[in-house]
Amino acid sequence: MSTMNAKASSGHEEDTSGMRSETLGESGRLGEIKRGQVILVAYLIATLDLTFLFMQMGVMPYLAKSLGLDSVGFGYLQTTFGVLQLVGGPIFGRFADQFGTRAALILSSASGSAFFLLMSISTSIPLLFLSRLPSVFMHGLPGAQKFITDLTTPSQRADALGKLGLCFGISIIIGSALGGVLSTKFGVFVPTYVGLVGNVVNTVIAMVCIPLQTKPKSDHCVTDHSNVFSVREILRLMKFPGVMEVFIVKVFAGLPIGLFLIMFSIISMDFFGLEAVESGYLMSYFGVLQMVVQGLVVGKLTNHCTEGTLLRLSVFVFAGVGLGMALMRTVWHYCIVAVPLVFAFSTLATITDSILTKAVPSSDTGTMLGICASVQPLTRTVGPTIGGVLYKQFGVSSFGYLQLIVNIGLFVYLLKNKIPLREMKSQ
C-alpha cells in the first residue's frame, strides 16, 4: 500500500510541478520572474530570522548571568528552549500544510516578536523562562524551506534549498557580531529591542510580499484538515518508502558532531585555550565556510550527482571527519577538520530534506520539513547531558571515535540496502 502511495505521490508531484507559475497567478516568462522574486523574499525572511536568533544566542548567557542564573540554571533554560523547538517543529509543519506557508511565516515572525518582547522585559528568572514559550512556533527556516519546496520542481529543489545555507552563514556572522557590539556598547537588553523590531518587520514582509497561495491548486483538494496536533498524522509520513531509512541517517550521521558542538563553548576554553574574542573569530570562520559550501558547492554538486550518491558521500566524509577529530590536538587542526565537517553537514542536511519532501505527497511537505527541523532541537535537548559525560569521562577524542564508528555503520547500511529514492539531478 505504501508503495502505491509513493507512486501516486510521485505522479502527482510531476503533474503539479508544471502548474507552479500559475500558483502565483502568472504564466510563462513573467511567472518565472515573479516566482524568482518571491523566493528571494523567502531568503530575506530566513536571513533576518536566523540573524536575530544567533544574536540572542550570543547575548543570552550574559542576560542570564545578570539576573543571577547559575550554570545549572542556564542549562535548564537551554533545555527548555530545545524541548519547545523539538515539540513545535512537526506541529508548525502541520500548520503550514493546512493553512498555507504565508500564514506559517506570519506565525513564526509574530512568535519571534513575542519572544523578544518577553526577553526585553525579563527582569527576573521566571520571566526569562517564560520568554522561551513563544519559541515553540519560531520556525522561520522550515517555513522558508516549505515555501521554496512549494514553488520549485523536484529537480530544482536541492539547489534551491542549498542556497538557504548562504542565508545561514550570513546570519551566523552578522548575528554574532551584532549581538556582541550592541550588548557591549549599549547594554544587554538593546539586542532584544532590535530583535523585537526586526521580527515585526519580518511579519510585515510576510504579510505583504508572500502570496496567499503557494501550492498548486490541485494540492488543496488533498490536504488533510484533521487536527494540527495529530501525532498519528505526523507518524503516518514515516511509513512511505525510504522515509524512515533516510530519516535515521539524517538523525544519527551528525549526532556525535552535534554533541561536540553543544559542548564547544567549554571545549574551546578548556581544550583549545581560546579567549572569548578568539571564539568569536572561529564562529565567523564557520559562517564563511557555511556560506561558501552550502551556497555554492552543494548547488553545483546537485547538477552532476544524484541525491543517493551525495547522501553516501556525505556519510563517508563524516566518517573521515570523525577520524580527524579523534586525532586533533590544536585549534589549527580543528580549523582544517572544519572544512570537510561543514561540507558533510551542509550536504547531508540539504540532500535529506530534498529526498524526504519528494518521498511524501506535496500536501504533506510542511509536516515533513517540520519533522526534519526537530533533529537539531533533539540534539540540543539531549546534548548537554550526553556530551558532558563523554567529555568528562573520555575526553575530546571520544566525539571523533563515536562519529567514525556511527558513520562507518551508516555507510555500510546505505551500500547494502537499496533505499527507494526518486533520483534526479537539477536541470
CSV table of C-alpha atoms in Angstrom, one decimal:
chain,number,residue,atom,x,y,z
A,1,MET,CA,0.0,0.0,0.0
A,2,SER,CA,2.8,2.4,0.9
A,3,THR,CA,4.5,1.7,-2.5
A,4,MET,CA,1.2,2.7,-4.2
A,5,ASN,CA,1.1,5.9,-2.2
A,6,ALA,CA,4.6,6.7,-3.2
A,7,LYS,CA,3.9,6.1,-6.8
A,8,ALA,CA,0.8,8.3,-6.6
A,9,SER,CA,2.8,10.9,-4.8
A,10,SER,CA,5.5,10.8,-7.5
A,11,GLY,CA,3.0,11.2,-10.3
A,12,HIS,CA,1.1,13.9,-8.5
A,13,GLU,CA,4.3,15.8,-7.9
A,14,GLU,CA,5.3,15.7,-11.6
A,15,ASP,CA,1.8,16.7,-12.7
A,16,THR,CA,1.7,19.7,-10.4
A,17,SER,CA,5.3,20.9,-11.0
A,18,GLY,CA,4.2,22.5,-14.2
A,19,MET,CA,1.5,24.4,-12.5
A,20,ARG,CA,3.7,26.3,-10.1
A,21,SER,CA,3.9,29.5,-12.1
A,22,GLU,CA,0.1,29.6,-12.3
A,23,THR,CA,0.1,29.3,-8.5
A,24,LEU,CA,1.2,32.9,-8.4
A,25,GLY,CA,-1.4,34.0,-10.9
A,26,GLU,CA,1.1,34.2,-13.7
A,27,SER,CA,2.3,32.1,-16.6
A,28,GLY,CA,5.3,31.8,-18.9
A,29,ARG,CA,8.3,34.1,-18.6
A,30,LEU,CA,6.5,36.6,-16.3
A,31,GLY,CA,5.5,33.8,-14.0
A,32,GLU,CA,9.1,32.6,-13.7
A,33,ILE,CA,10.3,36.2,-12.9
A,34,LYS,CA,7.7,36.7,-10.2
A,35,ARG,CA,8.4,33.2,-8.7
A,36,GLY,CA,12.1,34.1,-8.5
A,37,GLN,CA,11.3,37.4,-6.8
A,38,VAL,CA,9.1,35.8,-4.1
A,39,ILE,CA,11.8,33.1,-3.5
A,40,LEU,CA,14.3,35.9,-2.9
A,41,VAL,CA,11.8,37.3,-0.3
A,42,ALA,CA,11.8,33.9,1.4
A,43,TYR,CA,15.6,34.0,1.5
A,44,LEU,CA,15.4,37.5,3.1
A,45,ILE,CA,12.9,36.4,5.7
A,46,ALA,CA,15.1,33.4,6.6
A,47,THR,CA,18.2,35.5,6.8
A,48,LEU,CA,16.6,38.1,9.2
A,49,ASP,CA,15.0,35.4,11.3
A,50,LEU,CA,18.3,33.5,11.8
A,51,THR,CA,20.3,36.7,12.3
A,52,PHE,CA,18.1,37.7,15.3
A,53,LEU,CA,18.2,34.1,16.6
A,54,PHE,CA,22.0,34.0,16.6
A,55,MET,CA,22.1,37.5,18.1
A,56,GLN,CA,20.1,36.4,21.1
A,57,MET,CA,22.2,33.2,21.5
A,58,GLY,CA,25.3,35.3,22.0
A,59,VAL,CA,23.6,37.6,24.4
A,60,MET,CA,21.6,35.1,26.4
A,61,PRO,CA,24.4,33.9,28.7
A,62,TYR,CA,25.2,37.5,29.8
A,63,LEU,CA,21.5,38.3,30.3
A,64,ALA,CA,21.0,35.1,32.4
A,65,LYS,CA,24.1,35.9,34.5
A,66,SER,CA,22.9,39.4,35.1
A,67,LEU,CA,19.7,38.0,36.6
A,68,GLY,CA,21.6,35.7,38.9
A,69,LEU,CA,21.1,32.4,36.9
A,70,ASP,CA,24.0,29.9,37.5
A,71,SER,CA,25.4,27.5,35.0
A,72,VAL,CA,23.0,24.7,36.1
A,73,GLY,CA,20.0,27.0,35.7
A,74,PHE,CA,21.3,28.2,32.3
A,75,GLY,CA,21.4,24.6,31.3
A,76,TYR,CA,17.8,24.2,32.2
A,77,LEU,CA,17.0,27.3,30.2
A,78,GLN,CA,18.7,25.9,27.1
A,79,THR,CA,17.0,22.6,27.6
A,80,THR,CA,13.6,24.3,27.8
A,81,PHE,CA,14.3,26.1,24.5
A,82,GLY,CA,15.3,22.8,22.9
A,83,VAL,CA,12.3,20.9,24.1
A,84,LEU,CA,9.9,23.6,22.9
A,85,GLN,CA,11.5,23.7,19.4
A,86,LEU,CA,11.5,19.9,19.3
A,87,VAL,CA,7.8,19.7,20.0
A,88,GLY,CA,6.9,22.7,17.9
A,89,GLY,CA,8.6,21.6,14.7
A,90,PRO,CA,6.2,19.0,13.4
A,91,ILE,CA,3.2,21.0,14.7
A,92,PHE,CA,4.4,24.1,12.8
A,93,GLY,CA,4.8,21.9,9.7
A,94,ARG,CA,1.2,20.6,10.0
A,95,PHE,CA,0.0,24.2,10.4
A,96,ALA,CA,1.8,25.2,7.2
A,97,ASP,CA,0.3,22.3,5.3
A,98,GLN,CA,-3.3,23.1,6.5
A,99,PHE,CA,-3.3,27.0,6.5
A,100,GLY,CA,-0.6,27.8,3.9
A,101,THR,CA,3.1,28.9,4.0
A,102,ARG,CA,2.1,32.6,4.3
A,103,ALA,CA,0.2,32.0,7.5
A,104,ALA,CA,3.0,29.9,8.8
A,105,LEU,CA,5.7,32.5,8.2
A,106,ILE,CA,3.5,35.2,9.8
A,107,LEU,CA,3.0,32.9,12.8
A,108,SER,CA,6.8,32.3,13.1
A,109,SER,CA,7.6,36.0,12.9
A,110,ALA,CA,4.8,37.0,15.3
A,111,SER,CA,6.1,34.4,17.7
A,112,GLY,CA,9.6,35.8,17.3
A,113,SER,CA,8.2,39.3,18.2
A,114,ALA,CA,6.6,37.9,21.4
A,115,PHE,CA,9.8,36.1,22.2
A,116,PHE,CA,11.9,39.2,22.1
A,117,LEU,CA,9.3,41.3,23.8
A,118,LEU,CA,9.3,39.0,26.8
A,119,MET,CA,13.1,38.9,26.8
A,120,SER,CA,13.2,42.7,26.8
A,121,ILE,CA,11.1,42.9,30.0
A,122,SER,CA,12.8,39.9,31.7
A,123,THR,CA,13.8,41.4,35.0
A,124,SER,CA,13.6,38.1,36.8
A,125,ILE,CA,14.4,34.5,36.2
A,126,PRO,CA,10.8,33.3,35.9
A,127,LEU,CA,10.2,35.9,33.2
A,128,LEU,CA,13.3,34.8,31.4
A,129,PHE,CA,12.0,31.2,31.3
A,130,LEU,CA,8.6,32.5,30.2
A,131,SER,CA,10.2,34.2,27.3
A,132,ARG,CA,11.2,30.8,25.9
A,133,LEU,CA,7.5,29.8,25.4
A,134,PRO,CA,6.9,31.5,22.0
A,135,SER,CA,9.8,29.6,20.6
A,136,VAL,CA,7.5,26.6,20.1
A,137,PHE,CA,6.3,28.3,16.8
A,138,MET,CA,9.6,30.1,15.9
A,139,HIS,CA,10.5,28.1,12.8
A,140,GLY,CA,11.4,30.7,10.1
A,141,LEU,CA,13.9,28.4,8.3
A,142,PRO,CA,11.5,25.5,7.9
A,143,GLY,CA,8.9,28.0,6.8
A,144,ALA,CA,11.2,29.3,4.1
A,145,GLN,CA,12.1,25.7,3.1
A,146,LYS,CA,8.4,24.9,2.8
A,147,PHE,CA,7.8,28.0,0.7
A,148,ILE,CA,10.7,27.1,-1.7
A,149,THR,CA,9.5,23.5,-1.8
A,150,ASP,CA,6.1,24.6,-3.0
A,151,LEU,CA,7.5,26.8,-5.7
A,152,THR,CA,10.2,24.6,-7.2
A,153,THR,CA,10.1,21.4,-9.2
A,154,PRO,CA,11.6,18.3,-7.7
A,155,SER,CA,14.7,18.6,-9.9
A,156,GLN,CA,15.4,22.2,-8.8
A,157,ARG,CA,14.7,21.6,-5.1
A,158,ALA,CA,18.1,20.5,-3.7
A,159,ASP,CA,19.8,23.5,-5.4
A,160,ALA,CA,17.2,26.0,-4.1
A,161,LEU,CA,17.2,24.5,-0.6
A,162,GLY,CA,21.0,24.6,-0.6
A,163,LYS,CA,21.1,28.3,-1.2
A,164,LEU,CA,19.4,28.7,2.2
A,165,GLY,CA,22.8,27.7,3.6
A,166,LEU,CA,24.1,31.0,2.3
A,167,CYS,CA,21.5,32.8,4.4
A,168,PHE,CA,22.6,30.6,7.4
A,169,GLY,CA,26.2,31.6,7.0
A,170,ILE,CA,25.5,35.3,6.6
A,171,SER,CA,23.3,35.1,9.8
A,172,ILE,CA,26.0,33.5,11.9
A,173,ILE,CA,28.4,36.2,11.0
A,174,ILE,CA,26.1,39.2,11.3
A,175,GLY,CA,24.1,37.9,14.2
A,176,SER,CA,27.0,37.0,16.4
A,177,ALA,CA,28.8,40.3,15.7
A,178,LEU,CA,25.7,42.4,16.1
A,179,GLY,CA,24.8,40.9,19.4
A,180,GLY,CA,28.3,41.4,20.8
A,181,VAL,CA,28.6,45.0,19.6
A,182,LEU,CA,25.1,46.1,20.8
A,183,SER,CA,25.3,44.5,24.2
A,184,THR,CA,28.9,45.8,24.8
A,185,LYS,CA,28.2,49.4,23.7
A,186,PHE,CA,24.6,49.9,24.7
A,187,GLY,CA,23.6,47.3,27.2
A,188,VAL,CA,22.5,43.7,27.3
A,189,PHE,CA,18.8,44.5,26.6
A,190,VAL,CA,19.4,46.5,23.5
A,191,PRO,CA,19.8,43.4,21.2
A,192,THR,CA,16.3,42.3,22.4
A,193,TYR,CA,14.8,45.6,21.3
A,194,VAL,CA,16.5,45.2,17.9
A,195,GLY,CA,15.2,41.6,17.7
A,196,LEU,CA,11.7,42.8,18.5
A,197,VAL,CA,11.6,45.5,15.8
A,198,GLY,CA,13.3,43.1,13.3
A,199,ASN,CA,10.6,40.4,13.8
A,200,VAL,CA,7.8,42.9,13.5
A,201,VAL,CA,9.4,44.0,10.2
A,202,ASN,CA,9.6,40.3,9.1
A,203,THR,CA,5.9,39.8,10.0
A,204,VAL,CA,5.0,42.8,7.7
A,205,ILE,CA,7.2,41.4,4.9
A,206,ALA,CA,5.5,38.0,5.1
A,207,MET,CA,2.0,39.6,5.1
A,208,VAL,CA,2.7,42.0,2.2
A,209,CYS,CA,5.1,40.0,-0.1
A,210,ILE,CA,4.3,36.3,0.3
A,211,PRO,CA,1.4,35.2,-1.9
A,212,LEU,CA,-1.7,33.7,-0.2
A,213,GLN,CA,-1.5,30.5,-2.2
A,214,THR,CA,1.9,28.9,-2.9
A,215,LYS,CA,0.8,25.3,-3.6
A,216,PRO,CA,-0.6,24.2,-7.0
A,217,LYS,CA,-4.3,24.3,-6.8
A,218,SER,CA,-4.7,20.6,-7.2
A,219,ASP,CA,-2.8,20.1,-3.9
A,220,HIS,CA,-5.5,21.8,-1.9
A,221,CYS,CA,-8.1,19.2,-2.5
A,222,VAL,CA,-5.9,16.5,-1.0
A,223,THR,CA,-4.7,18.4,2.1
A,224,ASP,CA,-5.9,16.7,5.2
A,225,HIS,CA,-7.7,19.1,7.5
A,226,SER,CA,-7.6,16.9,10.6
A,227,ASN,CA,-6.2,18.2,13.9
A,228,VAL,CA,-2.9,20.1,13.6
A,229,PHE,CA,-1.7,18.4,16.8
A,230,SER,CA,-2.4,14.8,15.5
A,231,VAL,CA,0.6,12.6,16.3
A,232,ARG,CA,-0.9,9.8,14.1
A,233,GLU,CA,-0.9,12.1,11.0
A,234,ILE,CA,2.7,13.1,11.7
A,235,LEU,CA,3.9,9.5,12.2
A,236,ARG,CA,2.0,8.4,9.1
A,237,LEU,CA,4.7,10.0,6.9
A,238,MET,CA,7.3,7.7,8.2
A,239,LYS,CA,5.5,4.7,6.5
A,240,PHE,CA,6.3,6.0,3.0
A,241,PRO,CA,9.1,4.0,1.2
A,242,GLY,CA,12.5,5.2,2.1
A,243,VAL,CA,11.4,7.9,4.6
A,244,MET,CA,12.3,6.1,7.8
A,245,GLU,CA,15.7,4.9,6.4
A,246,VAL,CA,16.7,8.4,5.3
A,247,PHE,CA,15.5,10.0,8.5
A,248,ILE,CA,17.5,7.6,10.6
A,249,VAL,CA,20.6,8.6,8.6
A,250,LYS,CA,19.8,12.2,9.0
A,251,VAL,CA,19.5,11.9,12.8
A,252,PHE,CA,22.5,9.7,13.6
A,253,ALA,CA,25.1,10.7,11.0
A,254,GLY,CA,25.7,14.1,12.6
A,255,LEU,CA,24.7,13.3,16.2
A,256,PRO,CA,28.2,12.8,17.6
A,257,ILE,CA,29.4,16.0,16.0
A,258,GLY,CA,26.3,17.8,17.2
A,259,LEU,CA,27.1,16.7,20.8
A,260,PHE,CA,30.6,18.1,20.3
A,261,LEU,CA,29.3,21.5,19.1
A,262,ILE,CA,26.9,21.6,22.0
A,263,MET,CA,29.9,21.3,24.3
A,264,PHE,CA,32.1,23.6,22.2
A,265,SER,CA,31.9,26.7,24.4
A,266,ILE,CA,33.5,24.6,27.2
A,267,ILE,CA,35.9,22.7,24.9
A,268,SER,CA,37.1,26.0,23.3
A,269,MET,CA,38.2,27.2,26.8
A,270,ASP,CA,39.5,24.0,28.4
A,271,PHE,CA,40.9,22.1,25.5
A,272,PHE,CA,41.9,24.8,22.9
A,273,GLY,CA,42.5,27.6,25.5
A,274,LEU,CA,40.7,30.2,23.5
A,275,GLU,CA,39.5,33.6,24.8
A,276,ALA,CA,36.0,34.9,24.1
A,277,VAL,CA,37.3,37.1,21.2
A,278,GLU,CA,39.1,34.2,19.6
A,279,SER,CA,36.0,32.0,19.9
A,280,GLY,CA,34.1,34.8,18.0
A,281,TYR,CA,36.6,34.7,15.2
A,282,LEU,CA,36.2,30.9,15.0
A,283,MET,CA,32.4,31.3,14.7
A,284,SER,CA,32.9,33.8,11.9
A,285,TYR,CA,35.2,31.3,10.1
A,286,PHE,CA,32.4,28.7,10.4
A,287,GLY,CA,30.0,31.2,9.0
A,288,VAL,CA,32.2,31.9,5.9
A,289,LEU,CA,32.7,28.1,5.3
A,290,GLN,CA,28.9,27.6,5.6
A,291,MET,CA,28.3,30.4,3.0
A,292,VAL,CA,30.8,29.0,0.5
A,293,VAL,CA,29.9,25.3,0.9
A,294,GLN,CA,26.1,25.4,1.1
A,295,GLY,CA,25.6,28.5,-1.0
A,296,LEU,CA,27.9,27.5,-3.9
A,297,VAL,CA,29.3,23.9,-3.7
A,298,VAL,CA,26.2,21.9,-2.8
A,299,GLY,CA,24.2,23.5,-5.6
A,300,LYS,CA,26.9,22.7,-8.2
A,301,LEU,CA,27.1,19.1,-7.0
A,302,THR,CA,23.3,18.6,-7.4
A,303,ASN,CA,23.7,19.4,-11.1
A,304,HIS,CA,26.1,16.5,-11.6
A,305,CYS,CA,25.3,13.8,-9.0
A,306,THR,CA,22.2,12.0,-7.9
A,307,GLU,CA,20.9,12.6,-4.4
A,308,GLY,CA,21.6,8.9,-3.5
A,309,THR,CA,25.3,9.4,-4.4
A,310,LEU,CA,25.5,12.7,-2.4
A,311,LEU,CA,23.9,11.0,0.6
A,312,ARG,CA,26.5,8.3,0.6
A,313,LEU,CA,29.3,10.8,0.0
A,314,SER,CA,28.2,13.0,3.0
A,315,VAL,CA,28.2,9.9,5.3
A,316,PHE,CA,31.6,8.8,4.1
A,317,VAL,CA,33.1,12.3,4.6
A,318,PHE,CA,31.5,12.4,8.1
A,319,ALA,CA,33.4,9.2,8.9
A,320,GLY,CA,36.6,10.8,7.8
A,321,VAL,CA,35.8,13.9,10.0
A,322,GLY,CA,35.4,11.6,12.9
A,323,LEU,CA,38.9,10.2,12.4
A,324,GLY,CA,40.3,13.7,12.1
A,325,MET,CA,38.6,14.8,15.3
A,326,ALA,CA,39.9,11.8,17.2
A,327,LEU,CA,43.5,12.8,16.2
A,328,MET,CA,43.3,16.6,16.6
A,329,ARG,CA,45.2,18.3,19.3
A,330,THR,CA,45.2,22.1,18.5
A,331,VAL,CA,42.7,24.7,17.3
A,332,TRP,CA,44.6,24.7,13.9
A,333,HIS,CA,43.8,21.0,13.5
A,334,TYR,CA,40.2,21.8,14.2
A,335,CYS,CA,40.2,24.6,11.5
A,336,ILE,CA,41.4,22.0,9.0
A,337,VAL,CA,38.8,19.4,10.1
A,338,ALA,CA,36.1,22.1,9.9
A,339,VAL,CA,36.2,22.2,6.1
A,340,PRO,CA,35.0,18.6,5.5
A,341,LEU,CA,32.8,18.9,8.6
A,342,VAL,CA,30.9,21.8,7.2
A,343,PHE,CA,30.7,20.1,3.8
A,344,ALA,CA,29.3,16.9,5.2
A,345,PHE,CA,26.8,18.8,7.5
A,346,SER,CA,25.6,21.0,4.7
A,347,THR,CA,25.3,18.3,2.1
A,348,LEU,CA,23.5,15.9,4.4
A,349,ALA,CA,21.0,18.5,5.6
A,350,THR,CA,20.2,19.7,2.1
A,351,ILE,CA,20.0,16.3,0.4
A,352,THR,CA,18.0,14.6,3.1
A,353,ASP,CA,15.5,17.5,3.2
A,354,SER,CA,15.1,17.3,-0.6
A,355,ILE,CA,14.8,13.5,-0.6
A,356,LEU,CA,12.2,13.4,2.2
A,357,THR,CA,10.0,16.1,0.7
A,358,LYS,CA,9.9,14.2,-2.6
A,359,ALA,CA,9.1,10.9,-0.8
A,360,VAL,CA,5.8,12.2,0.6
A,361,PRO,CA,2.7,13.8,-1.0
A,362,SER,CA,3.2,17.5,-1.8
A,363,SER,CA,0.3,18.2,0.6
A,364,ASP,CA,2.5,16.9,3.5
A,365,THR,CA,5.8,18.6,2.7
A,366,GLY,CA,5.4,21.1,5.5
A,367,THR,CA,4.9,18.4,8.1
A,368,MET,CA,7.9,16.5,6.7
A,369,LEU,CA,10.1,19.7,6.9
A,370,GLY,CA,8.8,20.2,10.5
A,371,ILE,CA,9.9,16.7,11.5
A,372,CYS,CA,13.3,17.4,9.8
A,373,ALA,CA,13.6,20.7,11.8
A,374,SER,CA,13.2,18.8,15.0
A,375,VAL,CA,16.5,17.0,14.6
A,376,GLN,CA,18.7,19.9,15.8
A,377,PRO,CA,16.4,20.7,18.9
A,378,LEU,CA,16.6,17.0,19.7
A,379,THR,CA,20.4,17.2,19.8
A,380,ARG,CA,20.2,20.4,21.9
A,381,THR,CA,17.9,18.7,24.3
A,382,VAL,CA,20.0,15.5,25.0
A,383,GLY,CA,23.3,17.1,24.1
A,384,PRO,CA,24.3,18.8,27.3
A,385,THR,CA,23.9,15.5,29.3
A,386,ILE,CA,25.4,13.0,26.9
A,387,GLY,CA,28.1,15.4,25.7
A,388,GLY,CA,29.0,16.3,29.2
A,389,VAL,CA,29.5,12.7,30.2
A,390,LEU,CA,31.6,11.9,27.0
A,391,TYR,CA,33.8,14.9,27.5
A,392,LYS,CA,34.4,14.4,31.3
A,393,GLN,CA,34.9,10.6,31.2
A,394,PHE,CA,36.7,10.1,27.8
A,395,GLY,CA,37.9,13.5,26.5
A,396,VAL,CA,37.5,15.3,23.2
A,397,SER,CA,38.7,12.3,21.1
A,398,SER,CA,35.6,10.3,22.2
A,399,PHE,CA,33.4,12.5,20.0
A,400,GLY,CA,35.6,11.7,17.0
A,401,TYR,CA,35.7,8.0,17.6
A,402,LEU,CA,32.0,7.9,18.1
A,403,GLN,CA,31.5,9.8,14.9
A,404,LEU,CA,33.8,7.4,13.0
A,405,ILE,CA,32.1,4.3,14.2
A,406,VAL,CA,28.5,5.5,13.7
A,407,ASN,CA,29.1,6.7,10.1
A,408,ILE,CA,31.0,3.6,9.0
A,409,GLY,CA,28.0,1.7,10.2
A,410,LEU,CA,25.6,4.0,8.3
A,411,PHE,CA,27.8,3.9,5.1
A,412,VAL,CA,27.7,0.1,5.1
A,413,TYR,CA,23.9,0.2,5.7
A,414,LEU,CA,23.5,2.6,2.7
A,415,LEU,CA,25.6,0.3,0.5
A,416,LYS,CA,23.8,-2.9,1.4
A,417,ASN,CA,20.2,-1.5,1.5
A,418,LYS,CA,18.6,-0.2,-1.7
A,419,ILE,CA,16.6,2.7,-0.3
A,420,PRO,CA,13.9,3.7,-2.9
A,421,LEU,CA,14.8,7.3,-4.0
A,422,ARG,CA,13.4,9.5,-6.7
A,423,GLU,CA,16.8,10.0,-8.3
A,424,MET,CA,17.0,13.4,-10.0
A,425,LYS,CA,19.6,15.9,-10.9
A,426,SER,CA,19.0,19.7,-11.1
A,427,GLN,CA,18.2,21.0,-14.5
